[in-house]
Coordinates of C-alpha atoms and ligand atoms in Angstrom, one line a residue:
M1 CA -1.4 -14.6 -3.6
K2 CA -2.4 -11.1 -4.8
V3 CA -2.0 -7.6 -3.8
D4 CA -5.0 -6.0 -2.5
V5 CA -4.9 -2.1 -2.9
L6 CA -6.5 0.5 -0.7
L7 CA -6.8 3.9 -2.2
G8 CA -8.5 7.3 -1.6
L9 CA -11.3 8.1 -4.0
Q10 CA -11.6 11.9 -3.5
W11 CA -9.1 14.5 -2.9
G12 CA -7.0 12.7 -0.1
D13 CA -7.3 12.6 3.5
E14 CA -10.3 10.0 3.4
G15 CA -8.8 8.1 6.4
K16 CA -6.6 5.7 4.6
G17 CA -4.0 5.4 7.4
K18 CA -6.8 4.4 9.9
V19 CA -8.3 1.5 7.7
V20 CA -4.8 0.2 6.6
D21 CA -4.0 -0.1 10.4
V22 CA -7.3 -1.9 10.9
L23 CA -6.9 -4.3 8.0
T24 CA -3.2 -5.1 8.6
P25 CA -3.8 -8.1 10.7
K26 CA -5.3 -9.9 7.7
Y27 CA -1.9 -9.2 5.7
D28 CA 1.7 -10.3 6.0
V29 CA 3.0 -7.0 4.2
V30 CA 2.0 -3.4 3.8
A31 CA 3.4 -1.4 1.1
R32 CA 3.5 2.2 -0.2
F33 CA 3.5 2.5 -3.9
Q34 CA 3.5 6.4 -4.6
G35 CA 3.7 9.8 -3.1
G36 CA 6.0 10.7 -0.3
P37 CA 6.0 13.0 2.7
N38 CA 3.0 15.0 1.3
A39 CA 1.0 12.2 2.7
G40 CA -0.2 12.5 6.4
H41 CA -2.0 9.3 7.5
T42 CA -3.4 9.4 10.9
L43 CA -3.7 6.5 13.2
E44 CA -5.4 6.4 16.7
F45 CA -5.4 3.5 19.1
N46 CA -5.0 3.0 22.9
G47 CA -5.3 6.8 23.3
E48 CA -2.5 7.6 21.2
K49 CA -2.5 9.4 17.8
Y50 CA 0.2 9.0 15.2
V51 CA 0.6 10.7 11.9
L52 CA 2.8 8.8 9.3
R53 CA 4.1 10.4 6.2
S54 CA 6.5 8.1 4.4
I55 CA 6.3 5.1 6.7
P56 CA 3.5 2.7 5.8
S57 CA 0.5 2.3 8.2
G58 CA 1.1 -1.4 8.8
I59 CA 3.9 -0.6 11.2
F60 CA 2.0 -0.9 14.5
Q61 CA 0.3 -4.2 14.0
G62 CA 3.1 -6.5 15.3
G63 CA 6.1 -7.7 13.3
K64 CA 4.5 -7.1 9.7
I65 CA 6.9 -6.3 6.8
N66 CA 6.4 -2.8 5.7
V67 CA 7.8 -1.8 2.2
I68 CA 8.4 1.7 0.9
G69 CA 8.2 0.8 -2.8
N70 CA 10.0 2.2 -5.9
G71 CA 7.2 4.5 -6.7
V72 CA 7.6 6.6 -3.7
V73 CA 9.7 9.6 -3.4
L74 CA 11.7 9.8 -0.1
D75 CA 13.1 12.7 1.9
P76 CA 15.9 11.1 4.2
L77 CA 15.6 13.9 6.7
L78 CA 11.8 13.8 7.1
F79 CA 12.0 10.1 7.1
K80 CA 14.6 10.2 9.9
Q81 CA 12.4 12.5 11.9
E82 CA 9.4 10.3 11.5
A83 CA 11.3 7.0 12.3
E84 CA 13.0 8.6 15.4
A85 CA 9.7 9.9 16.7
L86 CA 8.2 6.5 16.4
A87 CA 11.5 4.9 18.0
A88 CA 11.0 7.4 21.0
S89 CA 7.5 6.3 21.4
G90 CA 8.5 2.6 21.7
H91 CA 8.2 1.6 18.1
D92 CA 11.6 0.7 16.7
I93 CA 10.8 0.0 13.0
T94 CA 14.3 -0.6 11.7
R95 CA 14.0 -4.3 11.2
Q96 CA 10.4 -4.3 9.9
L97 CA 10.9 -1.7 7.3
Y98 CA 12.2 -2.3 3.8
I99 CA 13.0 0.5 1.3
S100 CA 13.2 0.1 -2.4
K101 CA 16.6 1.1 -3.9
K102 CA 14.6 2.4 -6.9
A103 CA 12.7 5.0 -4.6
H104 CA 13.8 8.5 -5.7
L105 CA 15.4 10.9 -3.1
I106 CA 13.8 14.2 -2.4
L107 CA 16.9 16.6 -2.2
P108 CA 17.0 19.8 -0.1
T109 CA 17.0 21.9 -3.4
H110 CA 13.7 20.0 -4.5
R111 CA 12.1 21.5 -1.5
I112 CA 13.3 25.0 -2.5
L113 CA 12.2 24.5 -6.1
D114 CA 8.9 23.5 -5.0
A115 CA 8.5 26.8 -3.1
A116 CA 10.1 28.7 -6.0
Y117 CA 7.7 27.3 -8.6
E118 CA 4.7 28.0 -6.3
A119 CA 5.8 31.7 -5.9
A120 CA 6.2 31.9 -9.7
K121 CA 2.6 30.7 -10.2
G122 CA 1.3 33.5 -8.0
A123 CA -2.4 33.4 -7.7
G124 CA -2.5 30.2 -9.9
K125 CA -0.4 28.3 -7.4
I126 CA -1.3 24.7 -6.7
G127 CA -1.1 25.0 -2.9
T128 CA 1.4 22.1 -2.7
T129 CA 2.5 20.7 0.7
G130 CA 5.9 22.2 0.0
K131 CA 7.7 18.8 0.4
G132 CA 9.4 18.8 -3.1
I133 CA 7.2 16.3 -4.5
G134 CA 6.7 17.8 -8.0
P135 CA 10.3 18.6 -8.5
T136 CA 11.3 15.3 -7.5
Y137 CA 9.1 13.4 -9.8
T138 CA 9.9 15.9 -12.5
D139 CA 13.6 14.9 -12.1
K140 CA 12.6 11.3 -12.2
V141 CA 10.8 11.5 -15.5
S142 CA 13.3 13.7 -17.1
R143 CA 16.1 11.3 -16.1
N144 CA 17.8 13.4 -13.7
G145 CA 16.7 11.9 -10.4
I146 CA 18.9 10.2 -7.6
R147 CA 17.5 7.0 -6.2
V148 CA 18.1 5.4 -2.8
G149 CA 20.2 2.8 -4.4
D150 CA 22.6 5.6 -5.6
L151 CA 23.6 6.1 -1.9
L152 CA 25.7 3.0 -2.4
H153 CA 27.3 4.2 -5.7
N154 CA 29.0 7.4 -6.6
F155 CA 26.5 9.4 -4.6
E156 CA 28.6 12.5 -3.9
E157 CA 29.2 12.9 -7.8
K158 CA 25.5 12.5 -8.7
Y159 CA 24.4 14.8 -5.7
A160 CA 26.8 17.6 -6.7
A161 CA 25.6 17.4 -10.5
A162 CA 21.9 17.5 -9.4
K163 CA 22.4 20.3 -6.9
A164 CA 24.2 22.3 -9.6
K165 CA 21.3 22.0 -12.0
H166 CA 18.7 23.0 -9.4
E167 CA 20.9 26.0 -8.2
A168 CA 21.0 27.1 -12.0
I169 CA 17.3 26.9 -12.1
L170 CA 16.9 28.8 -8.9
R171 CA 19.2 31.6 -10.1
A172 CA 17.2 31.9 -13.3
L173 CA 14.0 32.2 -11.2
N174 CA 15.8 34.9 -9.2
Y175 CA 14.8 33.0 -6.1
S176 CA 16.8 33.6 -2.9
Y177 CA 17.2 30.8 -0.5
D178 CA 19.7 29.5 2.1
I179 CA 20.1 25.7 2.5
T180 CA 23.2 25.4 4.5
E181 CA 21.5 24.2 7.6
L182 CA 18.9 22.0 5.9
E183 CA 21.6 20.5 3.7
A184 CA 23.7 19.5 6.5
Q185 CA 21.0 17.9 8.3
W186 CA 19.9 16.2 5.2
L187 CA 23.3 14.8 4.4
D188 CA 23.6 13.5 8.0
A189 CA 20.2 11.7 7.7
L190 CA 21.6 9.7 4.7
N191 CA 23.6 7.6 7.2
Y192 CA 20.5 6.9 9.2
L193 CA 18.7 5.8 6.0
K194 CA 21.5 3.3 5.4
R195 CA 20.6 1.5 8.6
F196 CA 17.5 0.1 7.0
H197 CA 17.1 -2.8 4.6
L198 CA 17.6 -1.1 1.1
I199 CA 16.3 -3.8 -1.2
D200 CA 15.4 -4.6 -4.8
S201 CA 11.7 -4.4 -3.8
E202 CA 10.2 -5.6 -7.1
H203 CA 11.9 -9.0 -6.5
I204 CA 11.1 -9.2 -2.9
V205 CA 7.5 -8.2 -3.3
N206 CA 7.0 -10.8 -6.1
H207 CA 8.8 -13.6 -4.1
L208 CA 6.6 -12.8 -1.1
L209 CA 3.5 -13.3 -3.3
D210 CA 4.9 -16.5 -4.6
E211 CA 5.4 -17.8 -1.2
G212 CA 1.8 -17.3 -0.4
K213 CA 2.1 -13.9 1.5
A214 CA -0.8 -11.5 1.5
I215 CA 0.1 -8.0 0.6
L216 CA -1.9 -4.7 1.2
A217 CA -0.8 -1.8 -0.9
E218 CA -1.5 1.6 0.7
G219 CA -2.4 4.5 -1.6
A220 CA -1.6 8.2 -0.6
Q221 CA -3.5 11.2 -1.8
G222 CA -6.5 10.4 -3.9
T223 CA -7.9 9.8 -7.2
M224 CA -9.0 13.3 -7.9
L225 CA -5.2 14.2 -7.2
D226 CA -3.9 11.8 -9.8
I227 CA -1.5 13.2 -12.3
D228 CA -3.4 11.8 -15.2
F229 CA -7.1 11.6 -14.1
G230 CA -7.3 14.3 -11.5
S231 CA -8.4 17.9 -11.5
Y232 CA -5.2 18.8 -13.6
P233 CA -3.2 20.9 -13.0
F234 CA -4.2 21.0 -9.4
V235 CA -3.1 17.5 -8.7
T236 CA -0.1 15.8 -7.3
S237 CA 2.8 14.3 -9.4
S238 CA 2.1 10.8 -9.2
N239 CA -0.3 8.1 -10.2
T240 CA -2.4 7.8 -7.1
I241 CA -4.9 5.2 -8.9
C242 CA -4.9 1.4 -8.7
A243 CA -2.5 1.2 -11.8
G244 CA 0.0 3.2 -9.9
C245 CA 0.4 0.0 -7.5
C246 CA 1.4 -2.0 -10.5
V247 CA 4.4 0.6 -11.5
G248 CA 5.1 1.6 -8.0
L249 CA 5.8 -1.8 -6.8
G250 CA 6.6 -3.9 -9.8
V251 CA 3.5 -6.3 -9.6
A252 CA 1.7 -7.4 -12.8
P253 CA -1.9 -6.2 -13.1
R254 CA -3.2 -9.9 -13.0
R255 CA -1.6 -10.1 -9.4
V256 CA -4.0 -7.2 -8.2
G257 CA -6.9 -8.6 -6.0
E258 CA -9.4 -6.5 -4.1
V259 CA -9.3 -2.8 -4.5
Y260 CA -10.7 -1.0 -1.7
G261 CA -12.0 2.4 -2.4
I262 CA -12.1 4.7 0.6
F263 CA -14.3 8.0 0.8
K264 CA -15.7 10.3 3.4
A265 CA -19.4 10.4 3.9
Y266 CA -18.9 14.1 2.5
C267 CA -16.0 15.6 0.7
T268 CA -12.9 17.7 1.5
R269 CA -10.1 19.2 -0.4
V270 CA -6.9 21.1 0.8
G271 CA -4.9 23.3 -1.5
S272 CA -6.2 25.1 -4.7
G273 CA -8.3 23.7 -7.5
P274 CA -11.8 23.0 -8.5
F275 CA -14.4 21.5 -6.0
P276 CA -17.9 21.5 -7.4
T277 CA -19.7 20.6 -4.1
E278 CA -17.8 23.0 -1.9
L279 CA -19.7 24.8 0.6
H280 CA -19.0 28.4 1.4
D281 CA -21.5 28.7 4.2
E282 CA -22.3 27.6 7.7
T283 CA -23.0 24.1 6.8
G284 CA -19.5 23.9 5.3
D285 CA -18.0 25.3 8.5
L286 CA -19.9 22.9 10.6
I287 CA -18.6 19.9 8.6
G288 CA -15.0 21.3 9.0
E289 CA -15.6 21.7 12.7
R290 CA -17.1 18.4 13.5
G291 CA -14.7 16.7 11.3
H292 CA -11.7 18.5 12.5
E293 CA -10.7 19.2 9.0
F294 CA -7.2 20.6 9.3
G295 CA -4.5 19.1 7.2
A296 CA -2.3 16.6 9.0
V297 CA 0.9 17.6 7.2
T298 CA 0.5 21.4 6.8
G299 CA -2.2 22.2 9.4
R300 CA -4.1 24.0 6.4
K301 CA -7.9 24.2 6.8
R302 CA -9.5 21.8 4.6
R303 CA -12.2 23.0 2.2
C304 CA -15.4 21.2 2.9
G305 CA -18.5 20.2 0.9
W306 CA -21.2 17.5 0.2
I307 CA -20.4 14.0 -1.2
D308 CA -19.8 14.3 -5.1
L309 CA -21.2 11.2 -6.8
V310 CA -20.1 12.2 -10.3
A311 CA -16.3 12.3 -9.1
L312 CA -16.8 9.2 -7.0
K313 CA -18.3 7.2 -9.9
Y314 CA -15.4 8.2 -12.0
A315 CA -12.9 7.2 -9.4
V316 CA -14.7 3.9 -9.0
M317 CA -14.4 3.3 -12.8
I318 CA -10.8 4.3 -13.1
N319 CA -9.7 2.1 -10.2
G320 CA -12.0 -0.9 -10.6
V321 CA -13.1 -0.6 -7.0
T322 CA -14.4 -3.9 -5.7
Q323 CA -15.2 -2.8 -2.0
L324 CA -16.2 0.6 -0.7
I325 CA -15.2 2.0 2.7
M326 CA -17.1 4.9 4.1
M327 CA -15.3 7.2 6.6
K328 CA -16.3 9.9 9.0
S329 CA -20.0 8.9 9.0
D330 CA -20.3 10.4 12.5
V331 CA -19.4 13.8 11.4
L332 CA -22.8 14.1 9.6
D333 CA -24.7 12.7 12.9
T334 CA -26.4 16.1 13.7
F335 CA -27.6 17.0 10.2
E336 CA -31.3 17.1 9.6
T337 CA -30.8 16.7 5.8
I338 CA -27.8 15.5 3.8
K339 CA -27.2 16.5 0.2
A340 CA -25.5 14.2 -2.4
C341 CA -24.5 15.5 -5.8
V342 CA -25.7 13.1 -8.5
A343 CA -25.0 15.1 -11.7
Y344 CA -23.4 18.2 -13.0
K345 CA -24.9 20.9 -15.1
V346 CA -22.2 22.1 -17.6
N347 CA -23.3 24.9 -20.0
G348 CA -27.0 24.2 -19.3
E349 CA -26.6 20.4 -20.1
E350 CA -26.8 17.7 -17.4
T351 CA -24.1 15.2 -17.2
T352 CA -23.1 12.3 -14.8
E353 CA -19.6 12.0 -16.5
F354 CA -16.7 13.7 -15.0
P355 CA -15.8 16.5 -17.5
F356 CA -12.5 17.3 -19.0
E357 CA -12.4 20.6 -17.1
I358 CA -14.1 21.7 -14.0
N359 CA -14.7 25.5 -13.8
D360 CA -17.3 27.9 -12.6
Q361 CA -19.8 26.8 -15.3
V362 CA -20.1 23.4 -13.5
E363 CA -23.2 23.5 -11.2
P364 CA -23.7 20.4 -8.9
I365 CA -27.1 19.0 -9.0
Y366 CA -28.3 17.6 -5.7
V367 CA -30.7 15.1 -4.1
E368 CA -31.6 15.5 -0.5
L369 CA -31.7 12.7 1.9
P370 CA -33.1 12.7 5.5
G371 CA -30.3 12.9 8.2
W372 CA -30.0 10.2 10.9
Q373 CA -29.6 12.6 13.7
T374 CA -28.2 9.9 16.0
D375 CA -24.7 9.5 17.7
L376 CA -23.0 6.8 15.7
T377 CA -19.7 6.9 17.5
H378 CA -20.5 4.2 20.2
M379 CA -22.1 1.8 17.7
L380 CA -20.3 -1.6 17.5
S381 CA -22.3 -3.3 14.7
E382 CA -24.5 -2.5 11.7
D383 CA -27.5 -4.0 13.6
E384 CA -27.4 -0.7 15.5
F385 CA -27.6 1.6 12.6
P386 CA -30.6 4.0 12.2
E387 CA -32.9 3.5 9.3
E388 CA -31.8 6.8 7.7
F389 CA -28.2 5.9 7.9
N390 CA -28.9 2.5 6.3
A391 CA -30.9 4.3 3.6
Y392 CA -27.8 6.7 2.9
L393 CA -25.6 3.6 2.5
S394 CA -28.1 1.9 0.3
F395 CA -28.5 5.0 -1.8
L396 CA -24.7 5.2 -2.2
E397 CA -24.4 1.6 -3.1
D398 CA -27.0 1.9 -5.8
E399 CA -25.5 5.1 -7.2
L400 CA -22.0 3.6 -7.3
G401 CA -22.8 -0.1 -8.1
V402 CA -20.3 -1.3 -5.4
P403 CA -21.1 -2.7 -1.8
I404 CA -19.8 -0.6 1.2
K405 CA -18.1 -3.2 3.4
I406 CA -16.7 -1.1 6.1
V407 CA -18.2 1.9 7.8
S408 CA -16.2 4.1 10.2
V409 CA -17.8 6.1 12.9
G410 CA -14.8 7.7 14.6
P411 CA -11.1 8.0 14.4
D412 CA -10.2 5.3 16.8
R413 CA -9.2 1.8 15.3
K414 CA -12.1 0.4 17.4
Q415 CA -14.8 2.7 15.7
T416 CA -14.8 0.6 12.7
I417 CA -17.6 -1.6 11.5
I418 CA -17.5 -4.4 9.1
R419 CA -20.8 -5.0 7.3
Y420 CA -22.0 -8.2 6.3
T421 CA -25.2 -7.5 4.5
E422 CA -25.1 -6.6 0.9
Ligands
GDP1 P1 -5.5 9.8 5.3 O1 -4.6 10.8 4.7 O2 -6.3 9.3 4.3 O3 -4.9 8.7 6.1 O4 -6.4 10.6 6.3 P2 -5.8 11.7 7.3 O5 -5.3 11.0 8.5 O6 -5.2 12.8 6.6 O7 -7.2 12.4 7.8 C1 -8.3 11.6 8.3 C2 -8.7 12.3 9.6 O8 -9.9 11.9 10.1 C3 -7.7 12.0 10.7 O9 -7.7 13.0 11.7 C4 -8.4 10.7 11.4 O10 -8.0 10.6 12.7 C5 -9.8 11.2 11.1 N1 -10.8 10.0 11.1 C6 -10.6 8.9 10.4 N2 -11.8 8.2 10.4 C7 -12.5 8.9 11.1 C8 -14.1 8.7 11.4 O11 -14.7 7.8 11.0 N3 -14.6 9.7 12.2 C9 -14.0 10.8 12.6 N4 -14.6 11.8 13.2 N5 -12.8 11.0 12.3 C10 -12.1 10.1 11.5
IMO2 P1 -2.9 12.2 2.1 O1 -2.1 10.8 1.6 C1 -4.6 15.8 0.7 C2 -2.6 18.1 -2.3 C3 -1.8 19.5 -1.8 C4 -1.9 20.2 -3.2 C5 -1.6 19.0 -4.3 C6 -0.3 19.0 -4.8 O2 -2.7 12.5 3.4 O3 -4.3 11.9 1.6 P2 2.0 18.1 -3.6 O4 2.7 18.4 -2.3 O5 1.7 16.7 -3.7 O6 2.8 18.4 -4.9 O7 0.7 18.9 -3.6 O8 -2.0 17.8 -3.7 N1 -2.1 16.9 -1.5 C7 -2.8 16.4 -0.6 N2 -4.1 16.6 -0.2 N3 -4.0 14.6 1.2 C8 -2.8 14.3 0.8 O9 -2.3 13.2 1.1 C9 -2.2 15.2 -0.2 N4 -0.8 15.2 -0.7 C10 -0.9 16.2 -1.6 O10 -2.6 20.1 -1.0 O11 -3.3 20.6 -3.5
MG3 MG1 -3.9 12.8 5.0

């Protein structure tokens, strides 16, 4: 069997959690391959709402194996809080969840370093989620990290050395902090983490594939936040793209099957950085209000704008997307006209290629399409779609060259329509 990958094509928060939950019944295993508690994946069903950060979104669909892969960075304290909240709501995940021994640990000082680096950047700050993601991946790459498996070997020694290094940096930055309480809780959470299956995930994942099990890999963040191909330096610190699944789980490229690319019918971004189609007007506010565009992790207001097909085409290319999934269609239900950016004007020249740098010189070129002005939220099949909505879908498919197979018309699990027409 193959690993199918579901990943965000924009700047995150496309609705990955919701769709992973919807698709999970088709799979035996759901696995996260990168990112960490910077992710906030929202699921709604039976009138309940859950936000998952480190735990894969396949956890609610009866007894499936869920894997936190080696490419993920894990904060034991945030993980404990997340797992305990799930247990309190009747979802004990201890037996279903496997954690890679090679996943790197986010230490309390990583969180402090994240804040200190942001403060040092001043106006140029990234607007990170403050979860210590960048410093943890930095330590991984500079070969100073501590991995989940280290909990079983000489942990105290490794922890003391890493903490001392971080404290020296914080002193040099003249950054004042107090981690006494955070550290005590964090150390306590390590024992909780040890209750889970800590595994050599690359072996288990490949054995499962050999046994004919179907695996869904769940991306976090989005392609435009990828460390290599996103809007650098305003990105996260991992490879959010399809290739990230190979390194973040230990699966060979030939074992990747479908690549589901997920996007909103418009576009949002949270944190700093370029966003060519951002709207600073009433229309942007209206999208934000109708879409409840506030961050699931930090509560920050998300910036809103029209769909950007230059960036989306780039994301389709980088990921080799085989199926598209369009989310939050209902948010545009009331609009008379809808705009889509089909090209950028850069220094007077038109281009459809995502440029090296996005700055104020980049001007989006739009086409206008008629809105459908119909409530989509109660629709159960594509046969009910209004003509203008079908025209929007066809337009996007023509532009992107990939079929839109799933359309989401509301936050609930049930508000998901599988399309059969090409
Ligand atoms: P993720 O990080 O990609 O999993 O996405 P988030 O959970 O951060 O953000 C998506 C938000 O949109 C969540 O609040 C979802 O409940 C909500 N949502 C998902 N699909 C739809 C949809 O089709 N319509 C509406 N109105 N909301 C949706
Ligand atoms: P999900 O999985 C949206 C953004 C932050 C910041 C940049 C770097 O829910 O889609 P980091 O803390 O990773 O160092 O922050 O990336 N960011 C996200 N934006 N959704 C996310 O995850 C994000 N994870 C990080 O806002 O701009
Ligand atoms: Mg999110």
